[in-house]
Short mmCIF file of C-alpha atoms in Angstrom, two decimals:
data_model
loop_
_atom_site.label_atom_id
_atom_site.label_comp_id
_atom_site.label_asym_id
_atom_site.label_seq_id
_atom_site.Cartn_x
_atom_site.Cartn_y
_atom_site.Cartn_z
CA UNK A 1 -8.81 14.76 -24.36
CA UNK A 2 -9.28 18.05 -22.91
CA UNK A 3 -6.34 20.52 -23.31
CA UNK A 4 -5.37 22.67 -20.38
CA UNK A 5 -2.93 25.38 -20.22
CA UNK A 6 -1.26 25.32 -16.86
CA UNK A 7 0.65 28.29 -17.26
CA UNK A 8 -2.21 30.55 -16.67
CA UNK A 9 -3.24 29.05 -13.81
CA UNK A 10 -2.85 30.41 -10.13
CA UNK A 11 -0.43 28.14 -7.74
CA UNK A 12 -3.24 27.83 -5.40
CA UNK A 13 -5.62 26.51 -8.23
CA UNK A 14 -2.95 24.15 -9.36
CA UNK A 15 -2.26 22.35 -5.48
CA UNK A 16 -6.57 22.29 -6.05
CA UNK A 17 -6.23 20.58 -9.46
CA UNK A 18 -3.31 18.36 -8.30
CA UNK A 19 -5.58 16.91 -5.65
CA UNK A 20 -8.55 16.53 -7.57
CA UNK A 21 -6.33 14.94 -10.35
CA UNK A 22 -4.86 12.57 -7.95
CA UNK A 23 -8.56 11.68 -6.41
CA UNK A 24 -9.78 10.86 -9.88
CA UNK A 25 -6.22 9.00 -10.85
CA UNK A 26 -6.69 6.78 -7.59
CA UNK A 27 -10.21 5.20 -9.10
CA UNK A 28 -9.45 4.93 -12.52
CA UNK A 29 -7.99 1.50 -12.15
CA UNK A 30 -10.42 0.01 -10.79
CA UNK A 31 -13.12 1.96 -12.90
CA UNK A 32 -11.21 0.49 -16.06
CA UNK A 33 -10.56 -2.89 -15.22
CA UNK A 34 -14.81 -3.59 -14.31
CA UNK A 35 -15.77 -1.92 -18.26
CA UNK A 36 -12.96 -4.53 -19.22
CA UNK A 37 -14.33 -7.24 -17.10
CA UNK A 38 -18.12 -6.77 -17.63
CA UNK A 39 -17.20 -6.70 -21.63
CA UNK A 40 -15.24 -10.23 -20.94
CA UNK A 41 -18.21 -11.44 -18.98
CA UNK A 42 -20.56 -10.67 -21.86
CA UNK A 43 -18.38 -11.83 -24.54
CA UNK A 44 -17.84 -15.36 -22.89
CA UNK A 45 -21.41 -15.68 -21.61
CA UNK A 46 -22.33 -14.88 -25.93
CA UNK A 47 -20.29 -17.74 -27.08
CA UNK A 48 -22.11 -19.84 -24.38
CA UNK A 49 -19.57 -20.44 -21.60
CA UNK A 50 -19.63 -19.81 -18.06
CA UNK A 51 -17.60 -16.98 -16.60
CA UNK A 52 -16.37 -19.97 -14.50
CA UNK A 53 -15.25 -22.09 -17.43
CA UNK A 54 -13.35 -18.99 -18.49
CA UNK A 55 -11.97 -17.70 -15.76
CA UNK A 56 -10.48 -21.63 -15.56
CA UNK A 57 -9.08 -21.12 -19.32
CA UNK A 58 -7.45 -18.21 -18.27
CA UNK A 59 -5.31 -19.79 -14.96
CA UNK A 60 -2.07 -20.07 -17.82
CA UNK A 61 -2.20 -16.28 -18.00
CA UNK A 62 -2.54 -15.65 -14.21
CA UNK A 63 0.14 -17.41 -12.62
CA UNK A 64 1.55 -18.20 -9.12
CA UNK A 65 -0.69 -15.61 -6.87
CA UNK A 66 1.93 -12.83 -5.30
CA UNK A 67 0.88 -11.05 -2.43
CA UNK A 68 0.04 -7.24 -4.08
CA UNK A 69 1.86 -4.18 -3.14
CA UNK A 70 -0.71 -2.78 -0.50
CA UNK A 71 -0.61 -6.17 1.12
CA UNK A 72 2.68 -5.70 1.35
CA UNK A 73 2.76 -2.08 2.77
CA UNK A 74 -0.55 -3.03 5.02
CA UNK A 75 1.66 -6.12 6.83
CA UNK A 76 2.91 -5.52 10.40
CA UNK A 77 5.92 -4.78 10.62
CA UNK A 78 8.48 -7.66 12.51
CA UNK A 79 8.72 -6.93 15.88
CA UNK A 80 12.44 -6.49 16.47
CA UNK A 81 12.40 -5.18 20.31
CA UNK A 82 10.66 -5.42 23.20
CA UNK A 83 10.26 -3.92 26.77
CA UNK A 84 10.50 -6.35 29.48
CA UNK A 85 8.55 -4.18 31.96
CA UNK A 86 6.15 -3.47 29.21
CA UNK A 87 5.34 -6.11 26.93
CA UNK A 88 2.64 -3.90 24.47
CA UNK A 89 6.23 -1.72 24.45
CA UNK A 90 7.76 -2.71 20.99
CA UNK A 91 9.97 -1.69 18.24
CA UNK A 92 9.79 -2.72 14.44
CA UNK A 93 13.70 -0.72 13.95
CA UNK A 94 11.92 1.73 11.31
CA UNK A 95 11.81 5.32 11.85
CA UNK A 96 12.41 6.85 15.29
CA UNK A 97 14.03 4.70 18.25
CA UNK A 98 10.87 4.44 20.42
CA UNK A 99 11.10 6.16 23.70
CA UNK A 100 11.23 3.33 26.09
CA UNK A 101 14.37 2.10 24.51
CA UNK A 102 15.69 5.53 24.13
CA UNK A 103 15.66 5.65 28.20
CA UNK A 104 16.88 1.89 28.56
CA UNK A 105 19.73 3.25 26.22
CA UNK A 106 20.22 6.65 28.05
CA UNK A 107 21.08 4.46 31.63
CA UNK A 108 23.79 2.14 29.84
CA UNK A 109 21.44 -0.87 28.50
CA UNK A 110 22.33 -2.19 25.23
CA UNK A 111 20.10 -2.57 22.34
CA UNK A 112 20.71 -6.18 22.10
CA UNK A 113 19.12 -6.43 25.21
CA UNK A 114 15.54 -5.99 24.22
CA UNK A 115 16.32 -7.75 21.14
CA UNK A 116 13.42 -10.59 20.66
CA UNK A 117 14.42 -14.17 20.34
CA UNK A 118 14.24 -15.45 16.57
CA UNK A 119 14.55 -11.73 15.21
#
């Protein structure tokens, strides 16, 4: 491994090195996990098994399928309100109250107003 001395280094070149570092830390995974799975493939296919076959062998290891972490982050978020005038109007409750409801709120409505059945 390469050594580098950060202390020399200019604050500008470090937010530069921080990106790249981050770039090449976001592929590695993947980059890793094909050498280890084209050196499985090999290895099974030598002793004269199907990736298939092994792939089947390995199901003990694997377990229940979860949904992943980005599948969780990529999901809709629940619709919690919604404008009656304007159905495409809606709010999930995270971050900022959403403007329509903001008004609604502003002449006397209450929240629970707009609150959508089931939520």
């Amino acid at each position: 491994m390469t050594e580098v001395h950060v202390g020399n280094i200019y604050y500008a070149e470090m937010v530069a090195l921080r990106a790249e570092l981050e770039r090449e830390i976001e592929g590695k995974p993947g980059e890793e996990l094909k050498v280890l799975a084209d050196g499985f493939a090999r290895k099974v296919q030598a002793a004269g098994f199907s990736v298939a076959e092994a792939m089947e062998a390995l199901q003990p290891y694997i377990g229940p399928a979860r949904p992943g972490k980005r599948a969780i982050q990529n999901a809709a978020p629940e619709v919690l309100y919604r404008d009656p005038a304007s159905p495409e109007n809606t709010l999930s409750g995270r971050g900022r109250t959403a403007r329509w409801l903001a008004d609604y709120e502003a002449q006397g409505c209450k929240r629970d107003e707009f609150k959508v059945a089931g939520s």
